[in-house]
PDB file of C-alpha atoms in Angstrom:
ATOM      1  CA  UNK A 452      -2.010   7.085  -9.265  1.00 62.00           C
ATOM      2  CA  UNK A 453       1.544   7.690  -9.722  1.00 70.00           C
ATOM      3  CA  UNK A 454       2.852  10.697  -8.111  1.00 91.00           C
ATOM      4  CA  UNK A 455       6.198  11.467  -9.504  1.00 96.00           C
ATOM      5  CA  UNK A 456       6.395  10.334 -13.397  1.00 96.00           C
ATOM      6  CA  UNK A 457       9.047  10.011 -15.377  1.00 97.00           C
ATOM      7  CA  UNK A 458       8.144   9.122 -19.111  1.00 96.00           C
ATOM      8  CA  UNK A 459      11.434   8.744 -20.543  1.00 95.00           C
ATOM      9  CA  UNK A 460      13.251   5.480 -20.002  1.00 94.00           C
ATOM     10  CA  UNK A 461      16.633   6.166 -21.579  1.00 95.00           C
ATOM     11  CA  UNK A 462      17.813   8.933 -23.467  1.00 96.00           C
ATOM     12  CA  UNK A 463      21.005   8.838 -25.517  1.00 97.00           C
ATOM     13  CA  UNK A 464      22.247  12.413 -26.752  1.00 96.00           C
ATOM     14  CA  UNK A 465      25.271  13.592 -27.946  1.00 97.00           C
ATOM     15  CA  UNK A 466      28.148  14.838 -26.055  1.00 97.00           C
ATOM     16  CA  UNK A 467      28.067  18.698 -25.464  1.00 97.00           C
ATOM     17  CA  UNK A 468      24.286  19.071 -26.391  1.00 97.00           C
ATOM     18  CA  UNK A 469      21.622  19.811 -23.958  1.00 97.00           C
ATOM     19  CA  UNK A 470      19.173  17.468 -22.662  1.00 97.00           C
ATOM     20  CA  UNK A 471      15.803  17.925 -20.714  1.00 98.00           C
ATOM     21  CA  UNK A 472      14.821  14.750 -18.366  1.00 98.00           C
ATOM     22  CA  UNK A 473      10.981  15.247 -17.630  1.00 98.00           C
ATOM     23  CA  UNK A 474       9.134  15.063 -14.572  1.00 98.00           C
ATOM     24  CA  UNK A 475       5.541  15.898 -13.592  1.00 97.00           C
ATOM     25  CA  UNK A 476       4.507  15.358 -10.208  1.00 96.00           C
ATOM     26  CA  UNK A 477       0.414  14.610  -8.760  1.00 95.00           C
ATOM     27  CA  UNK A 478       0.252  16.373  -4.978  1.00 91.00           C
ATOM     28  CA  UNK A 479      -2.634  18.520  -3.440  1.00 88.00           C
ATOM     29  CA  UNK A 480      -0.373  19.564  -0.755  1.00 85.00           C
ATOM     30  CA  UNK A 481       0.760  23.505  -1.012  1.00 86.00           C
ATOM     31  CA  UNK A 482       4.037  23.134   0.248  1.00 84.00           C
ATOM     32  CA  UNK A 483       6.364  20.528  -1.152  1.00 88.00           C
ATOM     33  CA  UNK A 484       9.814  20.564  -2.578  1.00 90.00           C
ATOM     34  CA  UNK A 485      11.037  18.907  -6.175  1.00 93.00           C
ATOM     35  CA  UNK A 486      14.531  17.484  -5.920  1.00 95.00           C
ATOM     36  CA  UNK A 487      16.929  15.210  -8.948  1.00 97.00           C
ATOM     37  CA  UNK A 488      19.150  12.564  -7.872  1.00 97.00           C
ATOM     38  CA  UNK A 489      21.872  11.341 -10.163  1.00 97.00           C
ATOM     39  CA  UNK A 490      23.083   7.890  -9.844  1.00 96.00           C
ATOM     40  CA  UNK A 491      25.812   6.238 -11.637  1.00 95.00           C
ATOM     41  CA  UNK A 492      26.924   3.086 -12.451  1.00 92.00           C
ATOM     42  CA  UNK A 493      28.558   2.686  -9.070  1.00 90.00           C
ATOM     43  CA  UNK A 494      25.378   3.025  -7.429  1.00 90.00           C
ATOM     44  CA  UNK A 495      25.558   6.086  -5.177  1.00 91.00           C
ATOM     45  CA  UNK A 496      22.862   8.561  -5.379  1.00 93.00           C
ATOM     46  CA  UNK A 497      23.968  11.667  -5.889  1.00 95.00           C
ATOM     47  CA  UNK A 498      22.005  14.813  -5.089  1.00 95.00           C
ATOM     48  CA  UNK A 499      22.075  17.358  -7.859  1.00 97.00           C
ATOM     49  CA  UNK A 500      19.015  20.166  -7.561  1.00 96.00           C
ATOM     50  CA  UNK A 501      16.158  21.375  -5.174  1.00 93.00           C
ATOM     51  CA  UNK A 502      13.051  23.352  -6.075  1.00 94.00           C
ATOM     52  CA  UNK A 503      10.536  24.797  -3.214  1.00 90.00           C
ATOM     53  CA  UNK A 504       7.210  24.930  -3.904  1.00 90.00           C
ATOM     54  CA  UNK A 505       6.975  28.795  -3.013  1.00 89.00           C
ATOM     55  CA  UNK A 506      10.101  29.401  -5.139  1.00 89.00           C
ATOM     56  CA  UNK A 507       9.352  32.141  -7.633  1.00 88.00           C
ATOM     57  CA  UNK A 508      12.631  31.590  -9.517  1.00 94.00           C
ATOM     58  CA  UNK A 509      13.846  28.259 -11.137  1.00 95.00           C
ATOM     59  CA  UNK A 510      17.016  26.171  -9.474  1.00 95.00           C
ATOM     60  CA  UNK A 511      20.032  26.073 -10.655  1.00 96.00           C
ATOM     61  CA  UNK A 512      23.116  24.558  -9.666  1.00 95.00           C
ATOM     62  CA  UNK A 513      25.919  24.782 -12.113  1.00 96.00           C
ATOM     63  CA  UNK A 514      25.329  23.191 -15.587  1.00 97.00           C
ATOM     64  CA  UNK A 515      22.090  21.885 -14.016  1.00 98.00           C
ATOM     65  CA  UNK A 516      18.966  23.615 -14.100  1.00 97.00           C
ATOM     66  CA  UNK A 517      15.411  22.868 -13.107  1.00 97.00           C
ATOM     67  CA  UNK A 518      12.481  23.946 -15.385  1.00 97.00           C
ATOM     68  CA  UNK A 519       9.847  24.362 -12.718  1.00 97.00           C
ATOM     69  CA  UNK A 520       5.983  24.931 -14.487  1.00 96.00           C
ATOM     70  CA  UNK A 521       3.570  24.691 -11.325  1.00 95.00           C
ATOM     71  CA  UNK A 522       0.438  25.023 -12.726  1.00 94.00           C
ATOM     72  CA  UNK A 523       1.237  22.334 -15.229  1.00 96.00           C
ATOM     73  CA  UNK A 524       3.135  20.607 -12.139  1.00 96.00           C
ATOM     74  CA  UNK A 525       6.212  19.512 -14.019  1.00 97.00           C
ATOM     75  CA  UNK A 526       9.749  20.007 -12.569  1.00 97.00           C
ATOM     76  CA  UNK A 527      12.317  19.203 -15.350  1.00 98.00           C
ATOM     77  CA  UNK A 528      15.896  19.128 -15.204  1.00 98.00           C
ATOM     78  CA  UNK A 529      17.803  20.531 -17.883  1.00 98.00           C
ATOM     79  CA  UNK A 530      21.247  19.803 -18.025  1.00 98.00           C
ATOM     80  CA  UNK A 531      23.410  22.294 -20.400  1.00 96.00           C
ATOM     81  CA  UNK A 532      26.737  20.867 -22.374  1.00 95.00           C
ATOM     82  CA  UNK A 533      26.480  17.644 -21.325  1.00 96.00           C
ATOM     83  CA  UNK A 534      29.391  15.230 -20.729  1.00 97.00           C
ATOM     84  CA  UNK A 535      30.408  11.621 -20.802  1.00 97.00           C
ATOM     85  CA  UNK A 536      30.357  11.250 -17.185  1.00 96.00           C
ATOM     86  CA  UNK A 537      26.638  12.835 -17.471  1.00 98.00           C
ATOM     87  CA  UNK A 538      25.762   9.191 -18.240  1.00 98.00           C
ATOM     88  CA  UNK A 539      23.404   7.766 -15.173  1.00 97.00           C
ATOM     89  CA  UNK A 540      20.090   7.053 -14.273  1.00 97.00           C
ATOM     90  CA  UNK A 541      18.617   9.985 -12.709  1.00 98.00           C
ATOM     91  CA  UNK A 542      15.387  10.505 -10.414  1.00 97.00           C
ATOM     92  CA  UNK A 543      13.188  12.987  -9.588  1.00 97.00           C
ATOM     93  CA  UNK A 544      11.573  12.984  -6.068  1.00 95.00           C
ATOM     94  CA  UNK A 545       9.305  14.979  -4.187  1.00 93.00           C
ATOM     95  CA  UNK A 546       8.237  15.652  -0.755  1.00 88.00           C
ATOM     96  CA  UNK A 547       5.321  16.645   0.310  1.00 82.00           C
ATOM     97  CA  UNK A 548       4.321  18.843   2.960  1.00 67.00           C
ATOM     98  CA  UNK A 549       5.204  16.618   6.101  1.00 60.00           C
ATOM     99  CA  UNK A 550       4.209  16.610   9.608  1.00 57.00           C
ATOM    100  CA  UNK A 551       7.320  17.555  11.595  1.00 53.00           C
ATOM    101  CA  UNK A 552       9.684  14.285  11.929  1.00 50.00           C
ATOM    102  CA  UNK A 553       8.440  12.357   9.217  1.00 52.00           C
ATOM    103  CA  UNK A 554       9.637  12.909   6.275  1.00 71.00           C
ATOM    104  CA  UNK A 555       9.147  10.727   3.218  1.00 81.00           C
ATOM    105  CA  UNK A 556      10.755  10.721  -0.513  1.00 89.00           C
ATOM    106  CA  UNK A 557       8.520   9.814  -3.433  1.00 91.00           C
ATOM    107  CA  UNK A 558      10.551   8.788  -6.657  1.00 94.00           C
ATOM    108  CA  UNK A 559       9.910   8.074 -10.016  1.00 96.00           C
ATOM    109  CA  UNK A 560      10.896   5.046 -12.071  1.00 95.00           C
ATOM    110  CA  UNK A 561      14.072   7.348 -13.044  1.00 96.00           C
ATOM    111  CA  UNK A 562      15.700   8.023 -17.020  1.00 97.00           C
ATOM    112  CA  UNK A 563      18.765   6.377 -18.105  1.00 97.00           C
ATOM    113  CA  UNK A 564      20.496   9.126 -19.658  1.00 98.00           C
ATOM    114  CA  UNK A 565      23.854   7.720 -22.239  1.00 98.00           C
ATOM    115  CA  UNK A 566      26.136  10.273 -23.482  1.00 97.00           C
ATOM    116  CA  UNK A 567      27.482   9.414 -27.039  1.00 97.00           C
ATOM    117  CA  UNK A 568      30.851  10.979 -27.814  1.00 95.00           C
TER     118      UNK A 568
ATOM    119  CA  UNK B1002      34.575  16.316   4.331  1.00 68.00           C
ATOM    120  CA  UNK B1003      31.689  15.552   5.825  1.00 65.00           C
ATOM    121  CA  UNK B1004      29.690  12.260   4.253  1.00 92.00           C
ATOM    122  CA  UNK B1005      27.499   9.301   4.716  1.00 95.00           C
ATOM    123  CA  UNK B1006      29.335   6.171   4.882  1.00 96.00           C
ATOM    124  CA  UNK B1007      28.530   2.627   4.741  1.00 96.00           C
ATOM    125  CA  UNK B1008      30.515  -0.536   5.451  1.00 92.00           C
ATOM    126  CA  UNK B1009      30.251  -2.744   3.587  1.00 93.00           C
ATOM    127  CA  UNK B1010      29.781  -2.146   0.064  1.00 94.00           C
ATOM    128  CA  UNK B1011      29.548  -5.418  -1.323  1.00 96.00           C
ATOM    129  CA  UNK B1012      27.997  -7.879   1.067  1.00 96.00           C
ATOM    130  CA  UNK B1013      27.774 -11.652   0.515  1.00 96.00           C
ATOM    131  CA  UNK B1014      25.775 -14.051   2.383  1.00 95.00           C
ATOM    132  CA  UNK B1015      23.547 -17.256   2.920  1.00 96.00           C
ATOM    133  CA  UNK B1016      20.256 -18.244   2.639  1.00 96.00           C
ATOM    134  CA  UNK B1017      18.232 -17.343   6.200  1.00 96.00           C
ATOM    135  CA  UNK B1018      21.678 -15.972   7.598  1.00 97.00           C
ATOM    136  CA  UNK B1019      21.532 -13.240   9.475  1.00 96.00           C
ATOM    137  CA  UNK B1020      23.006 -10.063   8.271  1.00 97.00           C
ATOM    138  CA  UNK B1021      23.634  -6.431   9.473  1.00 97.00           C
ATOM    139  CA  UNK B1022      24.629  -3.317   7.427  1.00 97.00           C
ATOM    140  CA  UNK B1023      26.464  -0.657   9.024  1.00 97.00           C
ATOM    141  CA  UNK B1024      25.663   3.386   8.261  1.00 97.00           C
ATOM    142  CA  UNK B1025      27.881   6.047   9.564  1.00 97.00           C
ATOM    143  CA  UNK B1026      27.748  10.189   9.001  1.00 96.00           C
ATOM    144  CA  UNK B1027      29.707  12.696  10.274  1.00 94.00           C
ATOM    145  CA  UNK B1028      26.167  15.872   8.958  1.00 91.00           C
ATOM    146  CA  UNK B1029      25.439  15.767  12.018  1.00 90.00           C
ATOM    147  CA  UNK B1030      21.565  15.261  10.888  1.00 91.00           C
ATOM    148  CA  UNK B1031      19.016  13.908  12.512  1.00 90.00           C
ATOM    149  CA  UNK B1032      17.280  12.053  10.522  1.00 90.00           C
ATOM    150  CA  UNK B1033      18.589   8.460   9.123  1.00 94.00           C
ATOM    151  CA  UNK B1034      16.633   6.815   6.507  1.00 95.00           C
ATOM    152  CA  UNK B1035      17.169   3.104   4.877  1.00 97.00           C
ATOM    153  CA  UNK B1036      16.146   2.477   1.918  1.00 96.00           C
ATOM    154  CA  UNK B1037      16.246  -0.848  -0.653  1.00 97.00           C
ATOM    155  CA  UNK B1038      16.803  -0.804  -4.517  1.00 96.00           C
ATOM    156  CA  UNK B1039      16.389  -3.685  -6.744  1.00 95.00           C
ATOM    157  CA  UNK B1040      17.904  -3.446 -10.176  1.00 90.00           C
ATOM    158  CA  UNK B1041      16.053  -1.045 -12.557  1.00 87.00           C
ATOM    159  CA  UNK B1042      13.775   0.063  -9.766  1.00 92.00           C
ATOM    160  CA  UNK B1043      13.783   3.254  -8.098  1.00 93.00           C
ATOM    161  CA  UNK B1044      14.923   3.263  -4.338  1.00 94.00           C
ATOM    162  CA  UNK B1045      11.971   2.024  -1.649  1.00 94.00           C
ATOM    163  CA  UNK B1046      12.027   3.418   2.144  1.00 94.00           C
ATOM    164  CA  UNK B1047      11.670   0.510   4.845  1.00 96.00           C
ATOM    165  CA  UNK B1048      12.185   2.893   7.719  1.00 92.00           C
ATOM    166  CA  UNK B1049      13.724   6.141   9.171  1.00 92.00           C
ATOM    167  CA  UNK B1050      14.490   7.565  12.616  1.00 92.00           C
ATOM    168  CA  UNK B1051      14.083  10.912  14.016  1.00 88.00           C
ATOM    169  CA  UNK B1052      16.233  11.046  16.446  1.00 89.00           C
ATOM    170  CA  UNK B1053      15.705   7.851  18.305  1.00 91.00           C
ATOM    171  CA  UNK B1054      12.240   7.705  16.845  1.00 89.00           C
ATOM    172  CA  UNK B1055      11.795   4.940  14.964  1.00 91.00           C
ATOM    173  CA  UNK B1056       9.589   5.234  11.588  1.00 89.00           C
ATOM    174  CA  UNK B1057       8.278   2.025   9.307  1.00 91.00           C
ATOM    175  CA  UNK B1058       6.655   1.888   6.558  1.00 91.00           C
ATOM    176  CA  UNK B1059       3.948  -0.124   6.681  1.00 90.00           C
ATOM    177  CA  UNK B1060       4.682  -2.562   4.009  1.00 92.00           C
ATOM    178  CA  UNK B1061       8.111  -3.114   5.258  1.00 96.00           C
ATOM    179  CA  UNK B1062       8.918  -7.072   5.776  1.00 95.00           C
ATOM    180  CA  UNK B1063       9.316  -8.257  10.073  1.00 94.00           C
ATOM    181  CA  UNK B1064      12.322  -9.854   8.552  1.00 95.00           C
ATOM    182  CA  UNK B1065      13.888  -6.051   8.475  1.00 97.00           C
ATOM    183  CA  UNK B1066      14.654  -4.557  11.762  1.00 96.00           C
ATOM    184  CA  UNK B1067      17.077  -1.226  12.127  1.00 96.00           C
ATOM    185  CA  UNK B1068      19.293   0.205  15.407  1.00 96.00           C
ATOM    186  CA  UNK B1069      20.433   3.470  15.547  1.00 96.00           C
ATOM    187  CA  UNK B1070      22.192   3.529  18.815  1.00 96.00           C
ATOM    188  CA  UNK B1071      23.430   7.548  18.405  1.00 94.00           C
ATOM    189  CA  UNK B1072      23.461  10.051  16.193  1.00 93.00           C
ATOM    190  CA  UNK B1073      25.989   8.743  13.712  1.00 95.00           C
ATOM    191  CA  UNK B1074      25.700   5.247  13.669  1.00 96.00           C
ATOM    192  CA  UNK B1075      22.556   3.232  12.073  1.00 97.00           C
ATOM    193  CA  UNK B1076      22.215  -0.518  11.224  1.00 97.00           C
ATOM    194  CA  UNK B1077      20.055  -2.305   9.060  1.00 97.00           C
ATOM    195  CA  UNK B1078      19.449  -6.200  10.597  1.00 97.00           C
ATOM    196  CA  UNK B1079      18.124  -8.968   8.231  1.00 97.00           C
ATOM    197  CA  UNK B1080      17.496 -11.582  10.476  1.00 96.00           C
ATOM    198  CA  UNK B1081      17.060 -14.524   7.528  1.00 96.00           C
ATOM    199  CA  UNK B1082      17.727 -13.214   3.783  1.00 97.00           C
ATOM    200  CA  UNK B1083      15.941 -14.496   1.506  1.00 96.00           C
ATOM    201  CA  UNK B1084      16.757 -14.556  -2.501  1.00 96.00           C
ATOM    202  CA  UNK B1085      14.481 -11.833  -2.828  1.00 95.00           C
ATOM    203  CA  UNK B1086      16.507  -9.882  -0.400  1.00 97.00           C
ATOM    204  CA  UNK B1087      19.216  -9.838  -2.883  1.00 97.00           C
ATOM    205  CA  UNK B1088      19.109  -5.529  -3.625  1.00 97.00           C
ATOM    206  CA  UNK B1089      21.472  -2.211  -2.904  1.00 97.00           C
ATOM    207  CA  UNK B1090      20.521  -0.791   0.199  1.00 97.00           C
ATOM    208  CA  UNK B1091      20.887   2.809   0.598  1.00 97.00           C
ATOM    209  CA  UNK B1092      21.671   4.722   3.745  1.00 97.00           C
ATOM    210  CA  UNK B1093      20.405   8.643   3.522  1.00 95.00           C
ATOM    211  CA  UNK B1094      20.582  11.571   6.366  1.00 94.00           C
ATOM    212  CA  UNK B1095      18.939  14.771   6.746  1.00 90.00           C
ATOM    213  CA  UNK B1096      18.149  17.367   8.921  1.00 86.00           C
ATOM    214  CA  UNK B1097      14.712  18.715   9.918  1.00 76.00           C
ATOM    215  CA  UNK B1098      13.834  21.891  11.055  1.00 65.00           C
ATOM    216  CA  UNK B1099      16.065  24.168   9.794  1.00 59.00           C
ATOM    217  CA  UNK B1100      14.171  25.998   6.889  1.00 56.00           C
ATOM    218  CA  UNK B1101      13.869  25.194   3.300  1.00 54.00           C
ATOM    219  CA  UNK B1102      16.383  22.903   1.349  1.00 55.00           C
ATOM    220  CA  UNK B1103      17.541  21.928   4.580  1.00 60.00           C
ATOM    221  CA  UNK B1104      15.588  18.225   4.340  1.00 77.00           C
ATOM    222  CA  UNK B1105      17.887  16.966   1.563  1.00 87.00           C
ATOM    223  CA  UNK B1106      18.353  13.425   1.790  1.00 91.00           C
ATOM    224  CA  UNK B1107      22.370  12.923   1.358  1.00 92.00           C
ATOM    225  CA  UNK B1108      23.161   9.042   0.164  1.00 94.00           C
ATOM    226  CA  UNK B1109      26.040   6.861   1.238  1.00 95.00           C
ATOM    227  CA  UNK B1110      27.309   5.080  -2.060  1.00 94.00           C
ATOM    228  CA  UNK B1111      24.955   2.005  -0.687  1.00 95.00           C
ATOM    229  CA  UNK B1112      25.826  -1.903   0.090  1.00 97.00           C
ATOM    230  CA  UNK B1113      25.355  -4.377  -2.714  1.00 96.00           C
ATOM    231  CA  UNK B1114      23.433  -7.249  -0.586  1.00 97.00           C
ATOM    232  CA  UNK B1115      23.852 -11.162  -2.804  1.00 97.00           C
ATOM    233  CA  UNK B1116      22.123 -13.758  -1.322  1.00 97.00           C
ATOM    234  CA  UNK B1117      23.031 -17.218  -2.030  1.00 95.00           C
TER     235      UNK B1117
END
């Protein structure tokens, strides 16, 4: 079974509007952590949010925000006036609780977000 | 500023000839991680180190061998490339051990591997 999923494969949405990229995650671990990569064109992943799995308030890191439901076990990113330069593929990851000194990153298949101006 | 750098970015090479890619940070973490992307895929790990622990996946080809002879410095070896070698490889650091958020995987901007 897949444990990160991403069901949207490409998104286009106008520039200045906000989009939501979905992400629900499968883990019986207690602690893990939720994070969203960003990468562009150019390749280089890009780091943009992180969500504990014991934190009682959601992420947020500038015009980035992550919609974390645990009980339904979704972690989505919402990103708020978006831009042209918004346009990427972006991932969602998780890590589950590991044993000390090895640590693994589980991705999904990752949404190709375009920006129309 | 402190980064994760990787020489080089585009890399062009042979059939079955040996290859190394070159990852550099100045975190300070202490964890390296390589990881290979085909096109349209999301990124797969092959191996990390902890320290000078060395971690592979299982399902991670003989053909793919890594060095990390100190803390800043780790190199990915592909003794013969073959066409389905052809892939960005990503270098990523973190650092264990230091409380929550701390295990962020930071990404170099990755080396485009063609093999011909």
């Amino acid at each position: 079974a897949q444990k990160i999923t991403q069901t949207q494969p490409g998104m286009f949405v106008q520039e200045k509007e906000a989009v939501t990229l979905d992400c629900t995650y499968d883990t019986s671990d207690q602690s893990y952590g939720l994070f969203w990569y960003k990468q562009p064109s150019s390749g280089e992943m890009i780091f943009l949010i992180y969500q504990g799995s014991y934190d009682e308030q959601n992420a947020t890191e500038g015009r980035y925000s992550l919609n974390f439901q645990k009980a339904r076990k979704s972690a989505n990113l919402v990103i708020s006036a978006s831009q042209l330069g918004d346009s990427a593929m972006y991932f969602c990851a998780m890590r589950e609780n590991p044993n000390f000194g090895n640590e693994k990153l589980t991705f999904g298949t990752g949404t190709r977000l375009t920006i129309i101006p | 500023d402190a980064m994760v750098i990787q020489n080089p970015r585009y890399q062009v090479t042979q059939f079955g000839k040996p290859v190394t890619l070159s990852c550099s940070q100045t975190l300070n973490h202490n964890v390296m991680y390589w990881y290979q992307q085909k096109s349209s895929q999301a990124p797969k790990l092959l191996f990390h180190y902890y320290d000078k622990d060395f971690n592979n996946e299982a399902d991670t080809p003989d053909n793919f061998q890594s060095r990390r002879p100190n803390t800043s410095f780790c190199f990915l070896d592909i003794r013969s490339p073959g066409l389905g070698d052809a892939a960005m490889y990503l270098c990523a650091t973190s650092r264990l051990g230091e409380g929550r958020g701390t295990d962020t995987q930071y990404f170099g901007p990755g080396t485009r591997l063609t093999v011909l």
